């Protein structure tokens, strides 16, 4: 089984719909991240969480919300989807501590908003 | 914030050729990772290399933190090496762990 699992893998929906993307991890990491990738570009950070009670905005959080239901689960919601939110979304996990450690990424969710 | 620049943006190789991809960053970092994004969109973690040199098969990477750059070497390239290569860096300030990605190098290896 994958260490970082994203569901769904693909989703097509209509403008104005509410969408939830889910991420779960088995690595036991305290930190979780949501990134967005637009075609031809690198990833940009949407939200990140250090633990269940610590959630922070990234550089492009407008139009998104998140929920950290448990240490292992971190969900991303689009309350009212719009076409320019069509992108590839990645969840990642990492550890804290004295030094940075590598982040581990899920396989991505390809979201299309018509 | 930190700027991350990758070069070249595009690269076309004949199978069997060697290549070097470069990542420049504008400030000190304590996290640097190289990723390969395959045609299915999956991000494969190649190296965690905030400093020093590492090798994994035909791939190796070197980061010179004091000069703010990292290099990814691909030797004897294969068609399966095609895809986009990303460099991502993180800073220790606040120890948030968040990564800042470069724009990527798109590699095409022709048979």
mmCIF file of C-alpha atoms in Angstrom:
data_model
loop_
_atom_site.group_PDB
_atom_site.id
_atom_site.type_symbol
_atom_site.label_atom_id
_atom_site.label_comp_id
_atom_site.label_asym_id
_atom_site.label_seq_id
_atom_site.Cartn_x
_atom_site.Cartn_y
_atom_site.Cartn_z
ATOM 1 C CA UNK A 1 0.000 0.000 0.000
ATOM 2 C CA UNK A 2 1.123 3.542 -0.707
ATOM 3 C CA UNK A 3 2.417 5.586 2.230
ATOM 4 C CA UNK A 4 0.441 8.654 1.125
ATOM 5 C CA UNK A 5 -2.932 7.943 -0.474
ATOM 6 C CA UNK A 6 -5.047 10.485 -2.281
ATOM 7 C CA UNK A 7 -8.677 10.024 -3.279
ATOM 8 C CA UNK A 8 -10.110 10.405 -5.795
ATOM 9 C CA UNK A 9 -7.353 10.073 -8.422
ATOM 10 C CA UNK A 10 -9.437 11.846 -11.027
ATOM 11 C CA UNK A 11 -12.518 14.038 -10.768
ATOM 12 C CA UNK A 12 -14.565 15.990 -13.270
ATOM 13 C CA UNK A 13 -17.185 18.340 -11.914
ATOM 14 C CA UNK A 14 -19.109 21.499 -12.723
ATOM 15 C CA UNK A 15 -18.638 25.104 -11.735
ATOM 16 C CA UNK A 16 -20.211 25.914 -8.372
ATOM 17 C CA UNK A 17 -20.037 22.396 -6.942
ATOM 18 C CA UNK A 18 -18.429 21.626 -3.613
ATOM 19 C CA UNK A 19 -15.482 19.274 -3.907
ATOM 20 C CA UNK A 20 -13.469 17.436 -1.266
ATOM 21 C CA UNK A 21 -10.107 15.840 -1.915
ATOM 22 C CA UNK A 22 -8.854 13.450 0.709
ATOM 23 C CA UNK A 23 -5.401 12.433 1.827
ATOM 24 C CA UNK A 24 -4.353 9.769 4.286
ATOM 25 C CA UNK A 25 -0.887 8.634 5.332
ATOM 26 C CA UNK A 26 0.640 5.677 7.085
ATOM 27 C CA UNK A 27 4.068 7.216 7.651
ATOM 28 C CA UNK A 28 3.217 8.604 11.086
ATOM 29 C CA UNK A 29 4.361 12.078 10.068
ATOM 30 C CA UNK A 30 3.046 15.051 11.966
ATOM 31 C CA UNK A 31 3.121 17.486 9.064
ATOM 32 C CA UNK A 32 0.875 17.420 6.014
ATOM 33 C CA UNK A 33 0.721 19.689 2.982
ATOM 34 C CA UNK A 34 -1.520 20.389 0.002
ATOM 35 C CA UNK A 35 0.051 21.621 -3.230
ATOM 36 C CA UNK A 36 -1.384 22.571 -6.585
ATOM 37 C CA UNK A 37 0.292 22.127 -9.971
ATOM 38 C CA UNK A 38 -0.826 23.992 -13.061
ATOM 39 C CA UNK A 39 0.232 22.826 -16.532
ATOM 40 C CA UNK A 40 3.866 23.607 -17.285
ATOM 41 C CA UNK A 41 4.551 24.904 -13.792
ATOM 42 C CA UNK A 42 5.994 23.692 -10.533
ATOM 43 C CA UNK A 43 3.937 23.004 -7.429
ATOM 44 C CA UNK A 44 2.603 25.780 -5.209
ATOM 45 C CA UNK A 45 1.585 25.421 -1.578
ATOM 46 C CA UNK A 46 -2.110 25.814 -0.687
ATOM 47 C CA UNK A 47 -2.267 24.868 3.016
ATOM 48 C CA UNK A 48 -0.149 23.046 5.532
ATOM 49 C CA UNK A 49 -0.723 21.567 8.969
ATOM 50 C CA UNK A 50 1.656 20.732 11.794
ATOM 51 C CA UNK A 51 -0.937 18.798 13.785
ATOM 52 C CA UNK A 52 -4.697 18.527 14.223
ATOM 53 C CA UNK A 53 -4.968 21.957 15.839
ATOM 54 C CA UNK A 54 -2.380 23.800 13.769
ATOM 55 C CA UNK A 55 -3.371 24.752 10.216
ATOM 56 C CA UNK A 56 -1.692 27.425 8.139
ATOM 57 C CA UNK A 57 -2.294 29.125 4.815
ATOM 58 C CA UNK A 58 0.168 28.725 1.999
ATOM 59 C CA UNK A 59 0.763 31.073 -0.902
ATOM 60 C CA UNK A 60 -2.478 30.339 -2.800
ATOM 61 C CA UNK A 61 -5.141 29.531 -0.178
ATOM 62 C CA UNK A 62 -7.971 31.707 -1.542
ATOM 63 C CA UNK A 63 -10.938 29.596 -2.603
ATOM 64 C CA UNK A 64 -9.794 26.584 -0.584
ATOM 65 C CA UNK A 65 -10.296 25.255 2.932
ATOM 66 C CA UNK A 66 -8.813 22.296 4.765
ATOM 67 C CA UNK A 67 -9.588 19.973 7.639
ATOM 68 C CA UNK A 68 -7.142 17.869 9.642
ATOM 69 C CA UNK A 69 -9.449 15.184 10.987
ATOM 70 C CA UNK A 70 -6.669 13.141 12.553
ATOM 71 C CA UNK A 71 -2.900 12.978 12.405
ATOM 72 C CA UNK A 72 -3.187 10.693 9.415
ATOM 73 C CA UNK A 73 -5.911 12.539 7.474
ATOM 74 C CA UNK A 74 -5.891 15.925 5.772
ATOM 75 C CA UNK A 75 -8.702 17.016 3.442
ATOM 76 C CA UNK A 76 -8.840 19.850 0.954
ATOM 77 C CA UNK A 77 -12.176 21.428 0.015
ATOM 78 C CA UNK A 78 -13.265 23.707 -2.770
ATOM 79 C CA UNK A 79 -16.482 25.278 -1.487
ATOM 80 C CA UNK A 80 -17.644 26.523 -4.878
ATOM 81 C CA UNK A 81 -15.409 25.230 -7.641
ATOM 82 C CA UNK A 82 -14.425 27.485 -10.543
ATOM 83 C CA UNK A 83 -12.711 26.552 -13.825
ATOM 84 C CA UNK A 84 -9.351 28.127 -12.937
ATOM 85 C CA UNK A 85 -9.067 25.638 -10.082
ATOM 86 C CA UNK A 86 -8.593 22.925 -12.679
ATOM 87 C CA UNK A 87 -5.197 21.488 -11.789
ATOM 88 C CA UNK A 88 -3.271 18.530 -10.429
ATOM 89 C CA UNK A 89 -3.377 18.453 -6.630
ATOM 90 C CA UNK A 90 -0.782 16.781 -4.442
ATOM 91 C CA UNK A 91 -0.755 15.903 -0.773
ATOM 92 C CA UNK A 92 2.562 15.505 1.004
ATOM 93 C CA UNK A 93 3.787 14.570 4.476
ATOM 94 C CA UNK A 94 6.897 15.432 6.432
ATOM 95 C CA UNK A 95 8.439 15.419 9.882
ATOM 96 C CA UNK A 96 9.420 18.255 12.144
ATOM 97 C CA UNK A 97 12.308 18.271 14.484
ATOM 98 C CA UNK A 98 15.657 19.972 14.403
ATOM 99 C CA UNK A 99 16.258 19.615 10.719
ATOM 100 C CA UNK A 100 14.158 19.408 7.617
ATOM 101 C CA UNK A 101 13.530 15.970 6.260
ATOM 102 C CA UNK A 102 12.332 14.860 2.847
ATOM 103 C CA UNK A 103 8.685 15.243 2.033
ATOM 104 C CA UNK A 104 6.724 12.298 0.699
ATOM 105 C CA UNK A 105 4.086 12.867 -1.966
ATOM 106 C CA UNK A 106 0.890 11.099 -2.949
ATOM 107 C CA UNK A 107 0.149 10.207 -6.561
ATOM 108 C CA UNK A 108 -1.963 13.307 -7.129
ATOM 109 C CA UNK A 109 -5.611 14.080 -7.871
ATOM 110 C CA UNK A 110 -6.390 15.371 -11.342
ATOM 111 C CA UNK A 111 -9.321 17.789 -10.984
ATOM 112 C CA UNK A 112 -11.212 19.256 -13.941
ATOM 113 C CA UNK A 113 -13.906 21.881 -13.442
ATOM 114 C CA UNK A 114 -16.189 22.535 -16.371
ATOM 115 C CA UNK B 1 10.832 34.556 -0.604
ATOM 116 C CA UNK B 2 13.322 32.151 -2.068
ATOM 117 C CA UNK B 3 13.562 32.018 -5.846
ATOM 118 C CA UNK B 4 14.332 28.696 -7.512
ATOM 119 C CA UNK B 5 15.529 28.632 -11.104
ATOM 120 C CA UNK B 6 16.083 25.492 -13.134
ATOM 121 C CA UNK B 7 17.958 25.166 -16.375
ATOM 122 C CA UNK B 8 17.609 24.278 -19.113
ATOM 123 C CA UNK B 9 13.805 24.478 -19.362
ATOM 124 C CA UNK B 10 13.756 21.834 -22.083
ATOM 125 C CA UNK B 11 16.222 19.167 -23.104
ATOM 126 C CA UNK B 12 16.165 16.604 -25.893
ATOM 127 C CA UNK B 13 18.632 13.727 -25.791
ATOM 128 C CA UNK B 14 19.422 10.681 -27.820
ATOM 129 C CA UNK B 15 19.246 7.476 -25.831
ATOM 130 C CA UNK B 16 22.595 6.750 -24.223
ATOM 131 C CA UNK B 17 23.642 10.380 -23.851
ATOM 132 C CA UNK B 18 24.534 12.071 -20.563
ATOM 133 C CA UNK B 19 23.040 15.271 -19.217
ATOM 134 C CA UNK B 20 23.305 17.765 -16.378
ATOM 135 C CA UNK B 21 20.358 19.665 -14.951
ATOM 136 C CA UNK B 22 20.936 22.694 -12.790
ATOM 137 C CA UNK B 23 19.002 24.283 -9.916
ATOM 138 C CA UNK B 24 19.938 27.711 -8.567
ATOM 139 C CA UNK B 25 18.371 29.126 -5.424
ATOM 140 C CA UNK B 26 18.497 32.623 -4.036
ATOM 141 C CA UNK B 27 18.977 32.034 -0.311
ATOM 142 C CA UNK B 28 20.290 29.509 2.166
ATOM 143 C CA UNK B 29 18.294 26.302 2.461
ATOM 144 C CA UNK B 30 18.337 23.244 4.651
ATOM 145 C CA UNK B 31 16.167 21.078 2.448
ATOM 146 C CA UNK B 32 16.630 20.310 -1.226
ATOM 147 C CA UNK B 33 14.894 17.549 -3.117
ATOM 148 C CA UNK B 34 14.960 16.423 -6.746
ATOM 149 C CA UNK B 35 11.828 14.861 -8.221
ATOM 150 C CA UNK B 36 10.959 13.164 -11.487
ATOM 151 C CA UNK B 37 7.398 13.621 -12.671
ATOM 152 C CA UNK B 38 6.451 10.772 -14.954
ATOM 153 C CA UNK B 39 3.953 10.965 -17.834
ATOM 154 C CA UNK B 40 1.177 9.875 -15.460
ATOM 155 C CA UNK B 41 1.828 12.876 -13.235
ATOM 156 C CA UNK B 42 3.340 10.983 -10.323
ATOM 157 C CA UNK B 43 6.170 12.675 -8.445
ATOM 158 C CA UNK B 44 9.043 10.323 -7.812
ATOM 159 C CA UNK B 45 11.445 11.429 -5.110
ATOM 160 C CA UNK B 46 14.952 11.030 -6.561
ATOM 161 C CA UNK B 47 17.189 12.636 -3.950
ATOM 162 C CA UNK B 48 17.035 14.429 -0.654
ATOM 163 C CA UNK B 49 20.264 16.395 -0.855
ATOM 164 C CA UNK B 50 20.588 19.657 1.097
ATOM 165 C CA UNK B 51 24.354 19.332 0.710
ATOM 166 C CA UNK B 52 26.982 16.947 -0.609
ATOM 167 C CA UNK B 53 26.814 14.283 -3.279
ATOM 168 C CA UNK B 54 24.657 11.201 -3.668
ATOM 169 C CA UNK B 55 24.383 8.528 -6.313
ATOM 170 C CA UNK B 56 21.631 6.113 -7.190
ATOM 171 C CA UNK B 57 22.340 3.973 -10.220
ATOM 172 C CA UNK B 58 22.633 6.129 -13.322
ATOM 173 C CA UNK B 59 21.574 9.230 -11.414
ATOM 174 C CA UNK B 60 23.663 11.359 -9.114
ATOM 175 C CA UNK B 61 23.240 14.753 -7.522
ATOM 176 C CA UNK B 62 25.497 17.351 -5.983
ATOM 177 C CA UNK B 63 24.487 20.341 -3.903
ATOM 178 C CA UNK B 64 26.925 23.141 -3.120
ATOM 179 C CA UNK B 65 24.947 24.949 -0.454
ATOM 180 C CA UNK B 66 27.462 27.762 0.010
ATOM 181 C CA UNK B 67 27.172 28.655 -3.678
ATOM 182 C CA UNK B 68 23.425 28.035 -3.789
ATOM 183 C CA UNK B 69 23.124 25.501 -6.550
ATOM 184 C CA UNK B 70 22.467 21.836 -7.124
ATOM 185 C CA UNK B 71 23.160 19.613 -10.108
ATOM 186 C CA UNK B 72 21.411 16.446 -11.213
ATOM 187 C CA UNK B 73 23.413 14.142 -13.494
ATOM 188 C CA UNK B 74 21.789 11.566 -15.701
ATOM 189 C CA UNK B 75 24.149 9.129 -17.374
ATOM 190 C CA UNK B 76 23.404 6.724 -20.224
ATOM 191 C CA UNK B 77 19.897 8.129 -20.559
ATOM 192 C CA UNK B 78 16.975 5.850 -21.374
ATOM 193 C CA UNK B 79 13.567 6.618 -22.841
ATOM 194 C CA UNK B 80 12.045 5.935 -19.423
ATOM 195 C CA UNK B 81 13.965 8.945 -18.089
ATOM 196 C CA UNK B 82 11.650 11.219 -20.065
ATOM 197 C CA UNK B 83 9.443 13.533 -18.054
ATOM 198 C CA UNK B 84 9.808 16.654 -15.973
ATOM 199 C CA UNK B 85 12.497 17.064 -13.336
ATOM 200 C CA UNK B 86 11.802 19.383 -10.430
ATOM 201 C CA UNK B 87 14.093 20.861 -7.842
ATOM 202 C CA UNK B 88 12.420 21.975 -4.593
ATOM 203 C CA UNK B 89 13.965 23.756 -1.634
ATOM 204 C CA UNK B 90 12.979 24.525 1.924
ATOM 205 C CA UNK B 91 14.287 26.887 4.532
ATOM 206 C CA UNK B 92 14.680 26.357 8.238
ATOM 207 C CA UNK B 93 13.160 29.666 9.299
ATOM 208 C CA UNK B 94 10.256 28.670 11.499
ATOM 209 C CA UNK B 95 11.002 25.115 10.415
ATOM 210 C CA UNK B 96 7.733 24.877 8.502
ATOM 211 C CA UNK B 97 9.131 22.296 6.116
ATOM 212 C CA UNK B 98 7.242 23.713 3.141
ATOM 213 C CA UNK B 99 8.904 23.328 -0.223
ATOM 214 C CA UNK B 100 9.340 25.896 -2.980
ATOM 215 C CA UNK B 101 9.494 24.353 -6.436
ATOM 216 C CA UNK B 102 11.338 25.436 -9.533
ATOM 217 C CA UNK B 103 9.593 25.486 -12.896
ATOM 218 C CA UNK B 104 11.123 22.192 -13.938
ATOM 219 C CA UNK B 105 13.233 20.818 -16.775
ATOM 220 C CA UNK B 106 11.332 18.837 -19.378
ATOM 221 C CA UNK B 107 13.475 15.986 -20.668
ATOM 222 C CA UNK B 108 12.735 13.978 -23.771
ATOM 223 C CA UNK B 109 14.924 10.980 -24.520
ATOM 224 C CA UNK B 110 14.613 9.689 -28.064
ATOM 225 C CA UNK B 111 15.290 6.059 -28.979
#
